[in-house]
Coordinates of C-alpha atoms in Angstrom, one line a residue:
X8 CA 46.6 -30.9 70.2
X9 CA 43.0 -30.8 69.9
X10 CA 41.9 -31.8 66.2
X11 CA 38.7 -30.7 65.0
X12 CA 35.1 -31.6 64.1
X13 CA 34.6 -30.0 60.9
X14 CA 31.8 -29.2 57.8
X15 CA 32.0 -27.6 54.5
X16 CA 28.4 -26.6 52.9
X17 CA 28.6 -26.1 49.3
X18 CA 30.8 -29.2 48.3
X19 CA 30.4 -28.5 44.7
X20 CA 31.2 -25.0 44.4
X21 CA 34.2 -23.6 42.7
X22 CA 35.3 -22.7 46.2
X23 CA 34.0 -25.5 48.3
X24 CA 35.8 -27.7 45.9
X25 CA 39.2 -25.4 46.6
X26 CA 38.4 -25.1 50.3
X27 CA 38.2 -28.8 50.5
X28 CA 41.7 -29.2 48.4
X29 CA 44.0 -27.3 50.7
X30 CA 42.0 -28.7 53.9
X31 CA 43.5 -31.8 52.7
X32 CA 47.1 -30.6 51.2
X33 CA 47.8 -28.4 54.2
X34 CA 47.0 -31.2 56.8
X35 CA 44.1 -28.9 59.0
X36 CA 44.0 -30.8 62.1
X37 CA 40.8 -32.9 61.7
X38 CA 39.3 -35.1 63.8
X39 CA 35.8 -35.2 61.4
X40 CA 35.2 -34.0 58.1
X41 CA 31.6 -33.6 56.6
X42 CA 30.3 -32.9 53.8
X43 CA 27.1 -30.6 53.2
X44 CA 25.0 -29.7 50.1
X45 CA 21.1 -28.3 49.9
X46 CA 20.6 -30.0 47.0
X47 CA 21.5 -33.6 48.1
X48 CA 17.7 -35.0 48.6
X49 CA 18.3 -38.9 49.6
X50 CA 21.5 -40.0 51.8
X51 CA 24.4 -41.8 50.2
X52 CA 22.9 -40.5 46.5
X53 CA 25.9 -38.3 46.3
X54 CA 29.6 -38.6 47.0
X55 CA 33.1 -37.2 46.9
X56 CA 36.4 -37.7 47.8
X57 CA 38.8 -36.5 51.1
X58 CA 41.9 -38.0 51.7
X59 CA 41.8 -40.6 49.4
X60 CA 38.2 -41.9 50.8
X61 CA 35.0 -41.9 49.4
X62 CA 32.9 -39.8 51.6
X63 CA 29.1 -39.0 51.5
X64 CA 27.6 -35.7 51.1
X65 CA 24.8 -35.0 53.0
X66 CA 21.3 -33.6 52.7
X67 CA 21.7 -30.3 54.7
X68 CA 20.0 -29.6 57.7
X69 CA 21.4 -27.6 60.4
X70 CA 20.6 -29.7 63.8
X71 CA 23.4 -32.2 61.9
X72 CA 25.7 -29.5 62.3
X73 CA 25.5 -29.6 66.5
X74 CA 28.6 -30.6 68.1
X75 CA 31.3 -29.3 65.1
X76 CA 33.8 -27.0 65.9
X77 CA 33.7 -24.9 62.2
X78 CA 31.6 -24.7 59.3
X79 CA 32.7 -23.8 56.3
X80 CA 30.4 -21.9 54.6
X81 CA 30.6 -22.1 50.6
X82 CA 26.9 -22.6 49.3
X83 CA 24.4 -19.8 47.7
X84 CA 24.4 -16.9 49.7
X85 CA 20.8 -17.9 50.9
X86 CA 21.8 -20.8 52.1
X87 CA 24.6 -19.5 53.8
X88 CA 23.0 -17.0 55.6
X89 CA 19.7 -19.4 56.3
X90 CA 22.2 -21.7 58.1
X91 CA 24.0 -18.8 60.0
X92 CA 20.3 -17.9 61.4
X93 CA 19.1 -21.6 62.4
X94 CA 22.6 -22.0 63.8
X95 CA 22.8 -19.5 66.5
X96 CA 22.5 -21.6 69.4
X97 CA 24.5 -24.0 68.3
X98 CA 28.3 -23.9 69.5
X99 CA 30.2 -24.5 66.2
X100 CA 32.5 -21.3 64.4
X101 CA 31.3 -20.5 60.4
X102 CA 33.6 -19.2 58.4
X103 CA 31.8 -18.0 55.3
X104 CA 34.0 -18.2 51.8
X105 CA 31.2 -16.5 49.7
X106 CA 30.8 -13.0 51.0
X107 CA 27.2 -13.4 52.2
X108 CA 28.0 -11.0 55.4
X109 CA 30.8 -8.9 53.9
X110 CA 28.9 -5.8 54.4
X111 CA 27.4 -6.6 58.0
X112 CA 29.0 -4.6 60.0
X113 CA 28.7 -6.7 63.2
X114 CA 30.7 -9.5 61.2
X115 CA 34.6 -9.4 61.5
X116 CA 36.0 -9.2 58.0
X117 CA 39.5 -11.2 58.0
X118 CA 42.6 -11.0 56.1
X119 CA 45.3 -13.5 57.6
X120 CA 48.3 -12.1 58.6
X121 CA 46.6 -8.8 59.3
X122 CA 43.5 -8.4 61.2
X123 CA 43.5 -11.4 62.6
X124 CA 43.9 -10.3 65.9
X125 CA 40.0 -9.4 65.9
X126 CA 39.5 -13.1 66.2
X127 CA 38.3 -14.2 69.5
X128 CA 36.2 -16.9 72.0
X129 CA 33.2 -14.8 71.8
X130 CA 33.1 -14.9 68.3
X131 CA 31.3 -17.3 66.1
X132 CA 30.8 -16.1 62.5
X133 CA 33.2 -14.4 60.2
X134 CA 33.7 -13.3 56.6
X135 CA 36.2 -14.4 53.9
X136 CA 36.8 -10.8 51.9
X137 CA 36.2 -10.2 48.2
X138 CA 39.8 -11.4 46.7
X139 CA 40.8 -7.8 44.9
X140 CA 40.4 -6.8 49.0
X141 CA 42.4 -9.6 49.8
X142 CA 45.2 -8.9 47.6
X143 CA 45.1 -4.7 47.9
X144 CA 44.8 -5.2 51.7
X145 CA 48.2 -7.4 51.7
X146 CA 50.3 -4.6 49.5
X147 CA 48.9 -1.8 51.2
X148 CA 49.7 -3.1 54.2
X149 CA 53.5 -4.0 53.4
X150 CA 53.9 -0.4 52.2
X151 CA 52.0 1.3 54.2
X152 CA 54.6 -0.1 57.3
X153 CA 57.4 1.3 55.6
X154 CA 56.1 4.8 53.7
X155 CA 53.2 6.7 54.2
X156 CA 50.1 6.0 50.8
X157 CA 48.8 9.1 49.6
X158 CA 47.3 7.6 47.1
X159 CA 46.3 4.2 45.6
X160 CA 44.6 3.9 42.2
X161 CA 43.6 0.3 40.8
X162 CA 43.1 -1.1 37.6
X163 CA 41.3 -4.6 38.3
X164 CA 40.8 -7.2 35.6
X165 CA 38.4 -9.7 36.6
X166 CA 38.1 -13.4 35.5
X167 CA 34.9 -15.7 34.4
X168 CA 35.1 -17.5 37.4
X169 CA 34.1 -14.2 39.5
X170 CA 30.8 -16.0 38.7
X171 CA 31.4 -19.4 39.4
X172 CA 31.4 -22.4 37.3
X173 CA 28.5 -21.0 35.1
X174 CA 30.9 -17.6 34.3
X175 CA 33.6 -20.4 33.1
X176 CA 31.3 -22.1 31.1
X177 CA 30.0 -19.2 29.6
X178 CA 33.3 -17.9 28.5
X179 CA 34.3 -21.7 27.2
X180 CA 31.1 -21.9 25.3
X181 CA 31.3 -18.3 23.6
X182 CA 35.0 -18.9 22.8
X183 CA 34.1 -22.0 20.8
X184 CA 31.2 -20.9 19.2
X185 CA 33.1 -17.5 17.9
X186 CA 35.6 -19.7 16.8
X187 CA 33.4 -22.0 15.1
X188 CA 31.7 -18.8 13.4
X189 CA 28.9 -19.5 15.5
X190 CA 26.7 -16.8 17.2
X191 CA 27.3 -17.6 21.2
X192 CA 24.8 -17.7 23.6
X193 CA 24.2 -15.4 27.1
X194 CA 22.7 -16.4 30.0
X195 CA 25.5 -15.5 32.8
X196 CA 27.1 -11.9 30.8
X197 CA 24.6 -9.5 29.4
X198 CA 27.1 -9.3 26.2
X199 CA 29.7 -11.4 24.8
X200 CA 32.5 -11.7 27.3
X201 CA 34.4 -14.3 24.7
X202 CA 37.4 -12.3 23.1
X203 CA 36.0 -8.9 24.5
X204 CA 36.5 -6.6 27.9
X205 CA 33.5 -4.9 29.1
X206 CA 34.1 -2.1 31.7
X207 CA 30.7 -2.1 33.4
X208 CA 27.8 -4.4 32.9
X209 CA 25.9 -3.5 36.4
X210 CA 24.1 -1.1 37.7
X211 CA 26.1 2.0 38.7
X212 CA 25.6 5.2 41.3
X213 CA 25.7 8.6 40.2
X214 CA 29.4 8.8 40.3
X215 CA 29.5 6.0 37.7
X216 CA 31.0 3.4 40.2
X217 CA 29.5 -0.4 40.5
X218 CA 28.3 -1.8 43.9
X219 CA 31.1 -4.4 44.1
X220 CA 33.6 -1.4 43.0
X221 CA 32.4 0.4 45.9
X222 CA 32.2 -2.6 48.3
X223 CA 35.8 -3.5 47.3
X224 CA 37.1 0.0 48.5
X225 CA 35.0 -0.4 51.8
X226 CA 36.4 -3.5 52.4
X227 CA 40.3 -2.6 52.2
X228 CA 39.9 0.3 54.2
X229 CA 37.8 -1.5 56.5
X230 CA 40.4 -4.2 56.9
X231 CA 43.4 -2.1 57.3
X232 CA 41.2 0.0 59.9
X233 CA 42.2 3.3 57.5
X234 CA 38.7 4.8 56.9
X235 CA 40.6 7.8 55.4
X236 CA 42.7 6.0 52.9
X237 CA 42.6 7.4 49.2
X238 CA 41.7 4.3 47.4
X239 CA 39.8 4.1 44.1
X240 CA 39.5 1.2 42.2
X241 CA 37.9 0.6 38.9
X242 CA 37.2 -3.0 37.1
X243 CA 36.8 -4.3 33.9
X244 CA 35.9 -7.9 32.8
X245 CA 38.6 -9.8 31.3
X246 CA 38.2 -13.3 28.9
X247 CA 40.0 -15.3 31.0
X248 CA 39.1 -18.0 33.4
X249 CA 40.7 -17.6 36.9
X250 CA 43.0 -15.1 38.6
X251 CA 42.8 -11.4 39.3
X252 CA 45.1 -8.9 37.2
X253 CA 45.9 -5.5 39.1
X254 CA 47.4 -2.8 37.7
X255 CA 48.3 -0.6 40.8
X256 CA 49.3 3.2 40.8
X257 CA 50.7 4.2 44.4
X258 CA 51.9 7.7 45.1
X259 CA 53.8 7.6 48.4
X260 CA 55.1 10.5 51.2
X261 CA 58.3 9.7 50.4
X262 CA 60.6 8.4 47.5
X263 CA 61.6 4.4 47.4
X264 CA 63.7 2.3 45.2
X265 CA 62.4 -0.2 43.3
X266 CA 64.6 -2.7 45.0
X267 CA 63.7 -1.1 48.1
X268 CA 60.0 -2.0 47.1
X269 CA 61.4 -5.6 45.7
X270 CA 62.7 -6.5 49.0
X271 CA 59.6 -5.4 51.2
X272 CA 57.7 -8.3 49.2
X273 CA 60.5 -11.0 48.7
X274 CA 60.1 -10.6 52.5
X275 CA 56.8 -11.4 52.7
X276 CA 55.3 -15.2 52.8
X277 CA 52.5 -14.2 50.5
X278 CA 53.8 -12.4 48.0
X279 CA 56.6 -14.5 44.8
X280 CA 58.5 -10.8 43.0
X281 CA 59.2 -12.6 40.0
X282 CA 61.5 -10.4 37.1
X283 CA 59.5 -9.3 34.1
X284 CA 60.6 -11.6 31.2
X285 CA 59.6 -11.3 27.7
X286 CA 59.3 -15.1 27.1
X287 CA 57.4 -15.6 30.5
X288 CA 56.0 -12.6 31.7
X289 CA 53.6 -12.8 34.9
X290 CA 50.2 -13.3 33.5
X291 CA 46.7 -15.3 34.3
X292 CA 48.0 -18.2 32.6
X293 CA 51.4 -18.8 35.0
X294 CA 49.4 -17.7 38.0
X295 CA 46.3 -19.6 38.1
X296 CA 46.6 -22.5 41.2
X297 CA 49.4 -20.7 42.5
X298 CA 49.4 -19.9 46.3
X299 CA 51.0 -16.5 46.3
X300 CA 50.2 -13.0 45.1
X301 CA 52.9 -12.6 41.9
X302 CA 54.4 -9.5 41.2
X303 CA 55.1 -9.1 38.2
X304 CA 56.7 -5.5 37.4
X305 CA 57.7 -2.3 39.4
X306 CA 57.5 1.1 37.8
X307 CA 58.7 3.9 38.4
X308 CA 59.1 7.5 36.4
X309 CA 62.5 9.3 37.5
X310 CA 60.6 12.3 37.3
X311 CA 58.3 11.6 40.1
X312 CA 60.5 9.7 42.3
X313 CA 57.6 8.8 44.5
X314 CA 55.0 7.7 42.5
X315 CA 55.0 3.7 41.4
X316 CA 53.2 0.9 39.1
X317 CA 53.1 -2.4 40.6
X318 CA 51.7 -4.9 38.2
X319 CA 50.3 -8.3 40.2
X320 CA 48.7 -10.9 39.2
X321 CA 46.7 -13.8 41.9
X322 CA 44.9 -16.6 41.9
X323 CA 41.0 -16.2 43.1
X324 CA 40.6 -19.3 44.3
X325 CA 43.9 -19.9 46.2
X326 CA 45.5 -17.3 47.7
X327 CA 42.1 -15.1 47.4
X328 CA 39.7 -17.4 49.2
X329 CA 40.4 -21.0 50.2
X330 CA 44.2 -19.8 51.6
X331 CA 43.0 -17.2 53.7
X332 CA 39.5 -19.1 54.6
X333 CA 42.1 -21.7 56.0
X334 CA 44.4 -19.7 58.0
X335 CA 42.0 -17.3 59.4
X336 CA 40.5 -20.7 60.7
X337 CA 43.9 -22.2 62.3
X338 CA 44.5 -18.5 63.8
X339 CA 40.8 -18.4 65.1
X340 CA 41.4 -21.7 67.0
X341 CA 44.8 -21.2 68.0
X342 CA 43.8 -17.9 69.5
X343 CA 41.7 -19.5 71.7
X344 CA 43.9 -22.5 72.4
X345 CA 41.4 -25.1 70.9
X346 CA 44.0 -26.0 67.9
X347 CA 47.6 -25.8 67.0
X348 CA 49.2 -25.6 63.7
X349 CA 51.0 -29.1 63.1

């Protein structure tokens, strides 16, 4: 088995700092890993942790990067895509984890498990999806398989940390200050996000959909190589601090069971169909860290045997970045016989 020489750029990002986490829990098969960050100015002023070392982070500049097999790439989208341009020659894969080339066409958009038969030798850059299009893509697919989708309609609620560490810290800030009858502060939201849901706070089209609503739609059917399927999606900003929330409505060709449904997903290594209980129902707060999508509840109205609710709940971070970051990476090498799974 051939282990890898590998970077990560963006260290201290929320999803550097996740990518880095299940490079090490998982057991990628390393042979090197560095450690990248623009704003590192003097060597060895900086450190973090792998593996239970003490490891320097390193000024970035991209001639360091000749000779590594994949970069990870989870800095500011300028960066991201400055490195991807001075990089061209080089030989090493990038992987980027913060949508930079998500709607450049040219650049293969991955979801493990199912377009990751796109991945190939000749290719040397590819995307990490936005997470709602990593989740949607995985339950469309599953159904899809077994029953035709007429239509899929979804309700997204969206966390602080869509926006990084600053959204967080916004939220934490605001909830204090409310609390401590304090007027909170904005720099990150436009309004108060504390204690509040705010359906739009972006510019929108004539249709009254936002850019990332509309990229999020592109993306799915752009995955599941269905330019035709009837997707909307609409999404409203939620006070919490990680995970998506999806309310789904699906309207299929023919009618299923709800343990028929149930067992498509219990089947499934990322997806945990957990009973709705009143005591512990499926929510942000069991989620967050978890590896899996959770579904939560299955609806369906007797009347209109065809027509369901799923109500799922995922964690951004895991499942809908760093998890699929690192198994579109073993898949890319093992593809091309360069890597094997341990």
């Amino acid at each position: 088995m051939k282990k890898l020489r590998v970077a990560l750029i963006g260290t201290d990002s929320l999803r550097g700092k996740e990518i880095k986490s299940v490079l090490e829990q998982k057991h990628f098969p390393l042979a090197v890993m560095e450690f990248y960050d623009p704003e590192v100015k003097e060597e060895y002023s900086k450190l973090t942790e792998f593996a239970g070392e003490p490891k320097v982070i390193h000024h970035l500049e991209e001639k360091y990067l000749e000779g590594l097999d994949l970069v990870f790439l989870a800095a500011a989208r300028e960066v991201n895509a400055r490195v991807a341009r001075r990089t061209k020659d080089l030989k090493c894969r990038l992987l980027d984890v913060n949508e930079t080339f998500n709607d450049n066409p040219r650049v293969p958009l991955i979801v493990a498990g199912i377009n990751d038969h796109l991945l190939g030798e000749e290719i040397t850059l590819v995307a990490n999806p936005h997470p709602v299009t990593i989740f949607l893509a995985h339950v469309l697919h599953l159904l899809s398989a077994r029953n035709k989708i007429k239509k899929a309609v979804c309700f997204v609620l969206q966390p602080a940390s869509a926006y990084d560490e600053s959204g967080m810290d916004e939220l934490a800030h605001q909830s204090i200050s409310l609390l401590s009858f304090e007027t909170p502060t904005r720099k990150v939201f436009p309004t108060q996000v504390a204690f509040n849901l705010i359906s739009c706070f972006e510019e929108v089209d004539n249709f009254g959909f936002s850019p990332v609503e509309r990229r999020i739609i592109k993306e799915v059917k752009r995955v599941l190589d269905q330019p035709r399927l009837p997707l909307f999606v609409s999404l409203v900003q939620a006070p919490v601090f990680h995970t998506y929330s999806l309310m789904t409505y699906l309207e299929c060709e023919r009618e299923m069971e709800i343990g028929e449904i149930e067992q498509i997903f219990i089947k499934s290594p990322y997806f945990k169909v957990v009973k709705p209980e009143p005591s512990q129902p499926v929510s942000a707060i069991t989620v967050a860290g978890q590896d899996e999508i959770f579904i939560g509840q299955i609806k369906k109205e007797p009347e209109f045997p065809r027509h369901f609710w799923l109500w799922m709940v995922a964690d951004n971070l895991t499942r809908g970045s760093a998890l699929n970051a690192y198994e579109v990476a073993l898949k890319w090498f093992e593809a091309t016989g360069r890597a094997e799974k341990e």
